PDB file of C-alpha atoms in Angstrom:
ATOM      1  CA  UNK A   1      69.816   8.156 -24.597  1.00 49.00           C
ATOM      2  CA  UNK A   2      68.287   6.955 -21.346  1.00 50.00           C
ATOM      3  CA  UNK A   3      65.600   9.623 -21.620  1.00 47.00           C
ATOM      4  CA  UNK A   4      64.787   8.320 -25.084  1.00 47.00           C
ATOM      5  CA  UNK A   5      64.549   4.669 -24.105  1.00 51.00           C
ATOM      6  CA  UNK A   6      61.984   5.114 -21.322  1.00 52.00           C
ATOM      7  CA  UNK A   7      59.173   6.601 -23.521  1.00 52.00           C
ATOM      8  CA  UNK A   8      59.898   4.021 -26.235  1.00 49.00           C
ATOM      9  CA  UNK A   9      59.489   1.172 -23.760  1.00 50.00           C
ATOM     10  CA  UNK A  10      56.225   2.690 -22.503  1.00 52.00           C
ATOM     11  CA  UNK A  11      54.931   2.947 -26.067  1.00 50.00           C
ATOM     12  CA  UNK A  12      55.831  -0.683 -26.729  1.00 50.00           C
ATOM     13  CA  UNK A  13      53.945  -1.871 -23.635  1.00 51.00           C
ATOM     14  CA  UNK A  14      50.854   0.163 -24.580  1.00 50.00           C
ATOM     15  CA  UNK A  15      50.904  -1.219 -28.130  1.00 52.00           C
ATOM     16  CA  UNK A  16      51.149  -4.827 -26.964  1.00 50.00           C
ATOM     17  CA  UNK A  17      48.337  -4.315 -24.451  1.00 51.00           C
ATOM     18  CA  UNK A  18      46.079  -2.982 -27.202  1.00 52.00           C
ATOM     19  CA  UNK A  19      46.686  -5.971 -29.480  1.00 51.00           C
ATOM     20  CA  UNK A  20      44.286  -8.794 -28.557  1.00 47.00           C
ATOM     21  CA  UNK A  21      42.161 -11.238 -30.485  1.00 47.00           C
ATOM     22  CA  UNK A  22      38.401 -10.685 -30.441  1.00 45.00           C
ATOM     23  CA  UNK A  23      36.051 -13.508 -29.594  1.00 49.00           C
ATOM     24  CA  UNK A  24      33.404 -14.099 -32.239  1.00 51.00           C
ATOM     25  CA  UNK A  25      29.933 -13.130 -31.017  1.00 50.00           C
ATOM     26  CA  UNK A  26      26.800 -14.607 -32.662  1.00 50.00           C
ATOM     27  CA  UNK A  27      25.005 -11.855 -34.547  1.00 60.00           C
ATOM     28  CA  UNK A  28      21.937 -13.651 -35.930  1.00 78.00           C
ATOM     29  CA  UNK A  29      18.596 -14.216 -34.256  1.00 84.00           C
ATOM     30  CA  UNK A  30      17.436 -17.794 -33.545  1.00 80.00           C
ATOM     31  CA  UNK A  31      20.427 -19.744 -34.855  1.00 76.00           C
ATOM     32  CA  UNK A  32      18.971 -23.160 -34.027  1.00 69.00           C
ATOM     33  CA  UNK A  33      18.467 -25.031 -37.282  1.00 59.00           C
ATOM     34  CA  UNK A  34      15.731 -27.341 -35.961  1.00 62.00           C
ATOM     35  CA  UNK A  35      12.097 -26.514 -36.686  1.00 61.00           C
ATOM     36  CA  UNK A  36      10.428 -24.390 -34.024  1.00 64.00           C
ATOM     37  CA  UNK A  37       7.192 -25.633 -32.467  1.00 66.00           C
ATOM     38  CA  UNK A  38       6.454 -23.932 -29.165  1.00 64.00           C
ATOM     39  CA  UNK A  39       3.146 -23.159 -27.508  1.00 68.00           C
ATOM     40  CA  UNK A  40       3.491 -19.496 -26.600  1.00 66.00           C
ATOM     41  CA  UNK A  41       1.331 -18.429 -23.662  1.00 70.00           C
ATOM     42  CA  UNK A  42       0.390 -14.760 -23.871  1.00 76.00           C
ATOM     43  CA  UNK A  43       0.141 -13.415 -20.306  1.00 77.00           C
ATOM     44  CA  UNK A  44      -2.957 -11.586 -19.157  1.00 83.00           C
ATOM     45  CA  UNK A  45      -2.077  -7.954 -18.651  1.00 89.00           C
ATOM     46  CA  UNK A  46      -3.194  -6.699 -15.260  1.00 90.00           C
ATOM     47  CA  UNK A  47      -4.004  -3.098 -14.507  1.00 92.00           C
ATOM     48  CA  UNK A  48      -1.397  -1.263 -12.449  1.00 90.00           C
ATOM     49  CA  UNK A  49      -1.145   2.077 -10.696  1.00 89.00           C
ATOM     50  CA  UNK A  50      -0.570   4.994 -13.093  1.00 89.00           C
ATOM     51  CA  UNK A  51      -2.083   3.080 -16.021  1.00 91.00           C
ATOM     52  CA  UNK A  52      -4.247   5.192 -18.303  1.00 91.00           C
ATOM     53  CA  UNK A  53      -7.411   3.408 -19.397  1.00 92.00           C
ATOM     54  CA  UNK A  54      -9.886   4.052 -22.172  1.00 91.00           C
ATOM     55  CA  UNK A  55     -13.318   2.797 -21.098  1.00 93.00           C
ATOM     56  CA  UNK A  56     -16.162   2.910 -23.625  1.00 92.00           C
ATOM     57  CA  UNK A  57     -19.667   1.753 -22.733  1.00 93.00           C
ATOM     58  CA  UNK A  58     -22.160   0.675 -25.406  1.00 92.00           C
ATOM     59  CA  UNK A  59     -25.772  -0.407 -25.201  1.00 90.00           C
ATOM     60  CA  UNK A  60     -28.236  -2.217 -27.463  1.00 85.00           C
ATOM     61  CA  UNK A  61     -30.950   0.217 -26.388  1.00 80.00           C
ATOM     62  CA  UNK A  62     -32.958   1.954 -29.112  1.00 77.00           C
ATOM     63  CA  UNK A  63     -32.079   5.241 -27.438  1.00 82.00           C
ATOM     64  CA  UNK A  64     -28.762   6.353 -29.060  1.00 79.00           C
ATOM     65  CA  UNK A  65     -27.956   8.481 -26.008  1.00 84.00           C
ATOM     66  CA  UNK A  66     -28.621   5.822 -23.383  1.00 86.00           C
ATOM     67  CA  UNK A  67     -24.932   5.082 -22.833  1.00 88.00           C
ATOM     68  CA  UNK A  68     -23.773   8.726 -23.055  1.00 88.00           C
ATOM     69  CA  UNK A  69     -23.707   9.369 -19.268  1.00 88.00           C
ATOM     70  CA  UNK A  70     -21.218   6.527 -18.808  1.00 88.00           C
ATOM     71  CA  UNK A  71     -18.782   7.723 -21.440  1.00 86.00           C
ATOM     72  CA  UNK A  72     -17.950  11.085 -19.892  1.00 65.00           C
ATOM     73  CA  UNK A  73     -14.342  11.701 -18.791  1.00 55.00           C
ATOM     74  CA  UNK A  74     -15.644  12.660 -15.324  1.00 46.00           C
ATOM     75  CA  UNK A  75     -13.869  12.259 -12.015  1.00 42.00           C
ATOM     76  CA  UNK A  76     -10.841  13.891 -10.478  1.00 43.00           C
ATOM     77  CA  UNK A  77      -8.372  11.399 -11.923  1.00 51.00           C
ATOM     78  CA  UNK A  78      -9.565  11.491 -15.522  1.00 54.00           C
ATOM     79  CA  UNK A  79      -7.079  13.104 -17.889  1.00 57.00           C
ATOM     80  CA  UNK A  80      -6.702  13.707 -21.607  1.00 49.00           C
ATOM     81  CA  UNK A  81      -3.873  12.391 -23.744  1.00 46.00           C
ATOM     82  CA  UNK A  82      -2.937  12.746 -27.389  1.00 39.00           C
ATOM     83  CA  UNK A  83      -0.333  11.454 -29.807  1.00 38.00           C
ATOM     84  CA  UNK A  84       0.911   8.004 -30.769  1.00 39.00           C
ATOM     85  CA  UNK A  85       4.008   5.834 -30.596  1.00 42.00           C
ATOM     86  CA  UNK A  86       5.146   6.992 -34.011  1.00 40.00           C
ATOM     87  CA  UNK A  87       4.838  10.635 -33.043  1.00 38.00           C
ATOM     88  CA  UNK A  88       1.887  11.271 -35.364  1.00 37.00           C
ATOM     89  CA  UNK A  89      -0.737  13.388 -33.684  1.00 36.00           C
ATOM     90  CA  UNK A  90      -4.068  11.688 -32.999  1.00 43.00           C
ATOM     91  CA  UNK A  91      -7.296  13.217 -31.758  1.00 41.00           C
ATOM     92  CA  UNK A  92      -7.219  13.674 -28.002  1.00 47.00           C
ATOM     93  CA  UNK A  93      -8.500  10.695 -26.050  1.00 56.00           C
ATOM     94  CA  UNK A  94      -9.999  10.899 -22.594  1.00 69.00           C
ATOM     95  CA  UNK A  95      -8.690   8.266 -20.230  1.00 87.00           C
ATOM     96  CA  UNK A  96      -8.966   7.210 -16.610  1.00 92.00           C
ATOM     97  CA  UNK A  97      -5.721   7.412 -14.665  1.00 92.00           C
ATOM     98  CA  UNK A  98      -5.357   4.702 -12.019  1.00 94.00           C
ATOM     99  CA  UNK A  99      -4.349   6.545  -8.853  1.00 93.00           C
ATOM    100  CA  UNK A 100      -1.958   5.495  -6.063  1.00 93.00           C
ATOM    101  CA  UNK A 101      -4.816   3.648  -4.356  1.00 94.00           C
ATOM    102  CA  UNK A 102      -5.400   1.563  -7.484  1.00 94.00           C
ATOM    103  CA  UNK A 103      -8.783   3.188  -8.174  1.00 95.00           C
ATOM    104  CA  UNK A 104     -10.520   5.289 -10.814  1.00 94.00           C
ATOM    105  CA  UNK A 105     -13.490   7.647 -10.602  1.00 92.00           C
ATOM    106  CA  UNK A 106     -16.165   6.364 -12.969  1.00 91.00           C
ATOM    107  CA  UNK A 107     -19.260   8.403 -13.959  1.00 88.00           C
ATOM    108  CA  UNK A 108     -22.368   7.660 -11.896  1.00 88.00           C
ATOM    109  CA  UNK A 109     -20.615   4.970  -9.829  1.00 91.00           C
ATOM    110  CA  UNK A 110     -17.772   6.891  -8.230  1.00 91.00           C
ATOM    111  CA  UNK A 111     -14.672   5.077  -6.998  1.00 94.00           C
ATOM    112  CA  UNK A 112     -13.915   1.659  -8.517  1.00 95.00           C
ATOM    113  CA  UNK A 113     -10.879  -0.392  -7.491  1.00 96.00           C
ATOM    114  CA  UNK A 114      -9.199  -1.637 -10.669  1.00 96.00           C
ATOM    115  CA  UNK A 115      -5.608  -2.482  -9.731  1.00 93.00           C
ATOM    116  CA  UNK A 116      -4.795  -6.155 -10.291  1.00 92.00           C
ATOM    117  CA  UNK A 117      -7.748  -6.718 -12.629  1.00 95.00           C
ATOM    118  CA  UNK A 118      -7.448  -7.705 -16.270  1.00 94.00           C
ATOM    119  CA  UNK A 119      -9.343  -5.758 -18.924  1.00 94.00           C
ATOM    120  CA  UNK A 120     -11.920  -8.558 -19.118  1.00 94.00           C
ATOM    121  CA  UNK A 121     -12.422  -8.556 -15.345  1.00 96.00           C
ATOM    122  CA  UNK A 122     -12.891  -4.790 -15.227  1.00 96.00           C
ATOM    123  CA  UNK A 123     -15.308  -5.013 -18.144  1.00 96.00           C
ATOM    124  CA  UNK A 124     -17.356  -7.612 -16.243  1.00 96.00           C
ATOM    125  CA  UNK A 125     -17.283  -5.425 -13.115  1.00 96.00           C
ATOM    126  CA  UNK A 126     -18.674  -2.406 -14.951  1.00 95.00           C
ATOM    127  CA  UNK A 127     -21.310  -4.468 -16.774  1.00 94.00           C
ATOM    128  CA  UNK A 128     -22.448  -5.832 -13.422  1.00 94.00           C
ATOM    129  CA  UNK A 129     -22.767  -2.298 -12.059  1.00 94.00           C
ATOM    130  CA  UNK A 130     -24.875  -1.384 -15.093  1.00 93.00           C
ATOM    131  CA  UNK A 131     -27.263  -4.302 -14.703  1.00 91.00           C
ATOM    132  CA  UNK A 132     -27.399  -5.171 -10.989  1.00 88.00           C
ATOM    133  CA  UNK A 133     -29.433  -4.649  -8.900  1.00 87.00           C
ATOM    134  CA  UNK A 134     -31.152  -2.289 -11.368  1.00 87.00           C
ATOM    135  CA  UNK A 135     -30.767  -2.649 -15.128  1.00 88.00           C
ATOM    136  CA  UNK A 136     -29.495   0.775 -16.182  1.00 88.00           C
ATOM    137  CA  UNK A 137     -28.603  -0.243 -19.746  1.00 91.00           C
ATOM    138  CA  UNK A 138     -29.921  -2.885 -22.088  1.00 88.00           C
ATOM    139  CA  UNK A 139     -27.284  -5.549 -22.829  1.00 89.00           C
ATOM    140  CA  UNK A 140     -24.306  -3.286 -22.135  1.00 92.00           C
ATOM    141  CA  UNK A 141     -20.856  -3.970 -23.569  1.00 93.00           C
ATOM    142  CA  UNK A 142     -17.681  -2.409 -22.224  1.00 95.00           C
ATOM    143  CA  UNK A 143     -14.502  -1.971 -24.278  1.00 93.00           C
ATOM    144  CA  UNK A 144     -11.297  -1.251 -22.367  1.00 93.00           C
ATOM    145  CA  UNK A 145      -7.886  -0.361 -23.763  1.00 91.00           C
ATOM    146  CA  UNK A 146      -4.559   0.698 -22.278  1.00 91.00           C
ATOM    147  CA  UNK A 147      -3.662   4.202 -23.467  1.00 90.00           C
ATOM    148  CA  UNK A 148      -0.177   4.330 -21.980  1.00 88.00           C
ATOM    149  CA  UNK A 149       1.024   0.748 -22.334  1.00 92.00           C
ATOM    150  CA  UNK A 150       4.745   1.181 -22.866  1.00 93.00           C
ATOM    151  CA  UNK A 151       8.066  -0.593 -22.642  1.00 96.00           C
ATOM    152  CA  UNK A 152      11.540   0.919 -22.664  1.00 97.00           C
ATOM    153  CA  UNK A 153      14.516  -0.327 -24.668  1.00 97.00           C
ATOM    154  CA  UNK A 154      17.974   0.815 -23.567  1.00 97.00           C
ATOM    155  CA  UNK A 155      21.587   0.119 -24.396  1.00 95.00           C
ATOM    156  CA  UNK A 156      23.093  -1.002 -27.690  1.00 95.00           C
ATOM    157  CA  UNK A 157      20.147  -0.387 -30.049  1.00 96.00           C
ATOM    158  CA  UNK A 158      19.735   2.133 -32.829  1.00 95.00           C
ATOM    159  CA  UNK A 159      16.807   4.023 -31.256  1.00 96.00           C
ATOM    160  CA  UNK A 160      16.776   3.627 -27.462  1.00 96.00           C
ATOM    161  CA  UNK A 161      13.909   4.996 -25.417  1.00 96.00           C
ATOM    162  CA  UNK A 162      10.287   4.334 -24.403  1.00 96.00           C
ATOM    163  CA  UNK A 163       7.843   2.752 -26.867  1.00 95.00           C
ATOM    164  CA  UNK A 164       4.079   3.191 -26.525  1.00 91.00           C
ATOM    165  CA  UNK A 165       2.063   0.161 -27.628  1.00 90.00           C
ATOM    166  CA  UNK A 166      -1.551   0.959 -28.608  1.00 81.00           C
ATOM    167  CA  UNK A 167      -2.484  -2.745 -28.909  1.00 81.00           C
ATOM    168  CA  UNK A 168      -1.391  -3.578 -25.359  1.00 83.00           C
ATOM    169  CA  UNK A 169       0.725  -6.534 -26.481  1.00 89.00           C
ATOM    170  CA  UNK A 170       4.316  -6.782 -27.696  1.00 93.00           C
ATOM    171  CA  UNK A 171       7.128  -9.343 -27.713  1.00 95.00           C
ATOM    172  CA  UNK A 172      10.781  -8.649 -26.971  1.00 96.00           C
ATOM    173  CA  UNK A 173      11.655  -9.149 -30.651  1.00 95.00           C
ATOM    174  CA  UNK A 174       8.972  -6.675 -31.742  1.00 95.00           C
ATOM    175  CA  UNK A 175      10.201  -4.143 -29.184  1.00 96.00           C
ATOM    176  CA  UNK A 176      13.754  -4.437 -30.483  1.00 96.00           C
ATOM    177  CA  UNK A 177      12.450  -3.998 -34.026  1.00 95.00           C
ATOM    178  CA  UNK A 178      10.697  -0.767 -33.026  1.00 95.00           C
ATOM    179  CA  UNK A 179      13.930   0.335 -31.342  1.00 96.00           C
ATOM    180  CA  UNK A 180      15.764   0.079 -34.663  1.00 95.00           C
ATOM    181  CA  UNK A 181      17.202  -3.411 -34.053  1.00 94.00           C
ATOM    182  CA  UNK A 182      20.455  -4.415 -32.386  1.00 95.00           C
ATOM    183  CA  UNK A 183      23.538  -3.360 -34.401  1.00 93.00           C
ATOM    184  CA  UNK A 184      26.598  -5.573 -34.840  1.00 91.00           C
ATOM    185  CA  UNK A 185      28.046  -3.990 -31.716  1.00 92.00           C
ATOM    186  CA  UNK A 186      25.165  -5.298 -29.575  1.00 94.00           C
ATOM    187  CA  UNK A 187      25.207  -8.680 -27.845  1.00 94.00           C
ATOM    188  CA  UNK A 188      22.110 -10.745 -28.667  1.00 94.00           C
ATOM    189  CA  UNK A 189      23.051 -13.500 -26.224  1.00 93.00           C
ATOM    190  CA  UNK A 190      22.772 -11.437 -23.030  1.00 94.00           C
ATOM    191  CA  UNK A 191      19.634  -9.305 -23.369  1.00 97.00           C
ATOM    192  CA  UNK A 192      18.117  -8.449 -19.985  1.00 97.00           C
ATOM    193  CA  UNK A 193      14.466  -7.758 -19.203  1.00 97.00           C
ATOM    194  CA  UNK A 194      13.700  -5.799 -16.028  1.00 97.00           C
ATOM    195  CA  UNK A 195      10.195  -6.265 -14.657  1.00 94.00           C
ATOM    196  CA  UNK A 196       8.357  -5.137 -11.528  1.00 88.00           C
ATOM    197  CA  UNK A 197       5.677  -7.403 -10.067  1.00 82.00           C
ATOM    198  CA  UNK A 198       3.877  -6.479  -6.834  1.00 75.00           C
ATOM    199  CA  UNK A 199       6.615  -4.023  -5.929  1.00 78.00           C
ATOM    200  CA  UNK A 200       9.419  -6.555  -6.493  1.00 87.00           C
ATOM    201  CA  UNK A 201      11.923  -6.158  -9.323  1.00 91.00           C
ATOM    202  CA  UNK A 202      12.833  -9.148 -11.458  1.00 94.00           C
ATOM    203  CA  UNK A 203      15.671  -9.498 -13.965  1.00 96.00           C
ATOM    204  CA  UNK A 204      15.713 -12.144 -16.709  1.00 96.00           C
ATOM    205  CA  UNK A 205      18.526 -12.981 -19.125  1.00 96.00           C
ATOM    206  CA  UNK A 206      17.486 -13.853 -22.695  1.00 96.00           C
ATOM    207  CA  UNK A 207      19.548 -15.400 -25.481  1.00 95.00           C
ATOM    208  CA  UNK A 208      17.975 -14.158 -28.699  1.00 94.00           C
ATOM    209  CA  UNK A 209      20.019 -16.613 -30.761  1.00 92.00           C
ATOM    210  CA  UNK A 210      18.208 -19.569 -29.167  1.00 91.00           C
ATOM    211  CA  UNK A 211      14.663 -20.747 -29.832  1.00 88.00           C
ATOM    212  CA  UNK A 212      14.306 -21.206 -26.060  1.00 89.00           C
ATOM    213  CA  UNK A 213      13.267 -17.556 -25.797  1.00 91.00           C
ATOM    214  CA  UNK A 214       9.804 -18.491 -27.109  1.00 90.00           C
ATOM    215  CA  UNK A 215       9.115 -20.512 -23.965  1.00 89.00           C
ATOM    216  CA  UNK A 216      10.357 -17.777 -21.636  1.00 92.00           C
ATOM    217  CA  UNK A 217       7.735 -15.849 -19.618  1.00 91.00           C
ATOM    218  CA  UNK A 218       9.704 -12.729 -20.566  1.00 94.00           C
ATOM    219  CA  UNK A 219       9.298 -13.213 -24.323  1.00 95.00           C
ATOM    220  CA  UNK A 220       5.944 -11.423 -24.138  1.00 94.00           C
ATOM    221  CA  UNK A 221       6.573  -8.090 -22.452  1.00 94.00           C
ATOM    222  CA  UNK A 222       4.370  -6.501 -19.805  1.00 92.00           C
ATOM    223  CA  UNK A 223       3.708  -2.792 -19.368  1.00 91.00           C
ATOM    224  CA  UNK A 224       6.669  -0.822 -18.024  1.00 92.00           C
ATOM    225  CA  UNK A 225       9.175  -3.602 -18.788  1.00 95.00           C
ATOM    226  CA  UNK A 226      12.711  -2.413 -19.539  1.00 97.00           C
ATOM    227  CA  UNK A 227      14.801  -4.241 -22.161  1.00 97.00           C
ATOM    228  CA  UNK A 228      18.565  -3.720 -21.861  1.00 97.00           C
ATOM    229  CA  UNK A 229      21.063  -4.669 -24.582  1.00 97.00           C
ATOM    230  CA  UNK A 230      24.752  -4.935 -23.741  1.00 95.00           C
ATOM    231  CA  UNK A 231      27.603  -4.005 -26.059  1.00 93.00           C
ATOM    232  CA  UNK A 232      29.714  -6.865 -27.396  1.00 90.00           C
ATOM    233  CA  UNK A 233      33.138  -7.465 -25.939  1.00 73.00           C
ATOM    234  CA  UNK A 234      34.638  -6.359 -29.237  1.00 63.00           C
ATOM    235  CA  UNK A 235      33.033  -2.918 -28.923  1.00 52.00           C
ATOM    236  CA  UNK A 236      34.190  -2.582 -25.334  1.00 50.00           C
ATOM    237  CA  UNK A 237      37.636  -3.611 -26.533  1.00 52.00           C
ATOM    238  CA  UNK A 238      37.473  -1.027 -29.336  1.00 54.00           C
ATOM    239  CA  UNK A 239      36.601   1.626 -26.786  1.00 53.00           C
ATOM    240  CA  UNK A 240      39.546   0.551 -24.666  1.00 51.00           C
ATOM    241  CA  UNK A 241      41.796   0.603 -27.719  1.00 56.00           C
ATOM    242  CA  UNK A 242      40.637   4.121 -28.558  1.00 57.00           C
ATOM    243  CA  UNK A 243      41.638   5.167 -25.056  1.00 63.00           C
ATOM    244  CA  UNK A 244      44.996   3.465 -25.481  1.00 61.00           C
ATOM    245  CA  UNK A 245      45.500   5.207 -28.803  1.00 67.00           C
ATOM    246  CA  UNK A 246      44.920   8.556 -27.128  1.00 69.00           C
ATOM    247  CA  UNK A 247      47.447   7.601 -24.467  1.00 69.00           C
ATOM    248  CA  UNK A 248      49.863   6.534 -27.213  1.00 69.00           C
ATOM    249  CA  UNK A 249      49.462   9.887 -28.932  1.00 72.00           C
ATOM    250  CA  UNK A 250      50.173  11.740 -25.694  1.00 70.00           C
ATOM    251  CA  UNK A 251      53.215   9.571 -25.030  1.00 69.00           C
ATOM    252  CA  UNK A 252      54.413  10.205 -28.576  1.00 71.00           C
ATOM    253  CA  UNK A 253      54.250  13.925 -27.977  1.00 77.00           C
ATOM    254  CA  UNK A 254      56.097  13.493 -24.680  1.00 68.00           C
ATOM    255  CA  UNK A 255      58.751  11.410 -26.458  1.00 70.00           C
ATOM    256  CA  UNK A 256      59.221  14.048 -29.123  1.00 69.00           C
ATOM    257  CA  UNK A 257      59.508  16.807 -26.545  1.00 69.00           C
ATOM    258  CA  UNK A 258      62.000  14.706 -24.566  1.00 71.00           C
ATOM    259  CA  UNK A 259      64.157  14.137 -27.669  1.00 68.00           C
ATOM    260  CA  UNK A 260      64.099  17.836 -28.508  1.00 73.00           C
ATOM    261  CA  UNK A 261      64.990  18.690 -24.921  1.00 66.00           C
ATOM    262  CA  UNK A 262      67.874  16.185 -24.876  1.00 71.00           C
ATOM    263  CA  UNK A 263      69.228  17.515 -28.176  1.00 72.00           C
ATOM    264  CA  UNK A 264      69.089  21.125 -26.950  1.00 76.00           C
ATOM    265  CA  UNK A 265      70.865  20.212 -23.724  1.00 69.00           C
ATOM    266  CA  UNK A 266      73.822  18.555 -25.514  1.00 65.00           C
TER     267      UNK A 266
END
C-alpha cells in the first residue's frame, strides 16, 4: 500500500498547485469615463539610414519634359520596390535608398545628405538646388514620400509581424488594429513600444485602458518602432496548468503501473 500512497500524494499536490484564482484583467480600451480632450502633437518624421524615399519633382514650366531629368531613378543607391501593406501588387516604384552614410544619389546633383531631415526640409533643399545659383526649373515643387515606412507588432495579437504604412503616419491603436487587435489573452495595460533614436534604444510602457496614452510621445509611432503585447497572467497560468495536466497524466500512468506491479508481486 505504501507504493500506492506515494503517487496519490504527488497527484494531490499537483492538483492543489494548479488550482488558483485568476486576477481580473481590464479588456477594454480607454476605460476612463470622463470626456477626452487632449492636444495630440504629431511628431515630425525624420529620415533615417535605410529609408526608401520617393522623390518627385514638378515644374510650372510650359515644357512638359522640363522636370524629366530630375525624376530618373539614377544613382548607385536607387532601387525599385513593389507591393503594398495589404499584399496587393502595385506598379513598381523607383525609390532612393538612404545609405549607411545617410546620403542618396540624386540625378544631376550627385550625393545629397538627407539623414536627420524631415520631408519638408529635404524638399526645400532640393528646390534650392533647382533654383540657386541658377534657376534650372520654373517654380519647382518637390513631393517626398516614405516607401518603406513600417512598424512591427509582436506578441499577443492576432496577426503579428511588420506593417508597411504608405501614409507615413500611424498611431499605436491603428497599428494594433492592422495587427488584428489584441485578443482576450493579451494585456492592454502593459503594451511596450521599442524605439531607436540616434543609435539609442528606448522602451515605453503604455496602458491602453487609460486616456493618458493620447499625451504620450509614443502614441504616434515612428518608423521602425516595435510594439510588444504581453499575454495576460491568466493565459500564462493556463499554460502552466496545461503543463501540470500533462504531468498529472504521466503520474496517473505511473500510479496505474505501480498498482499493477504491486498486485502482480503479491
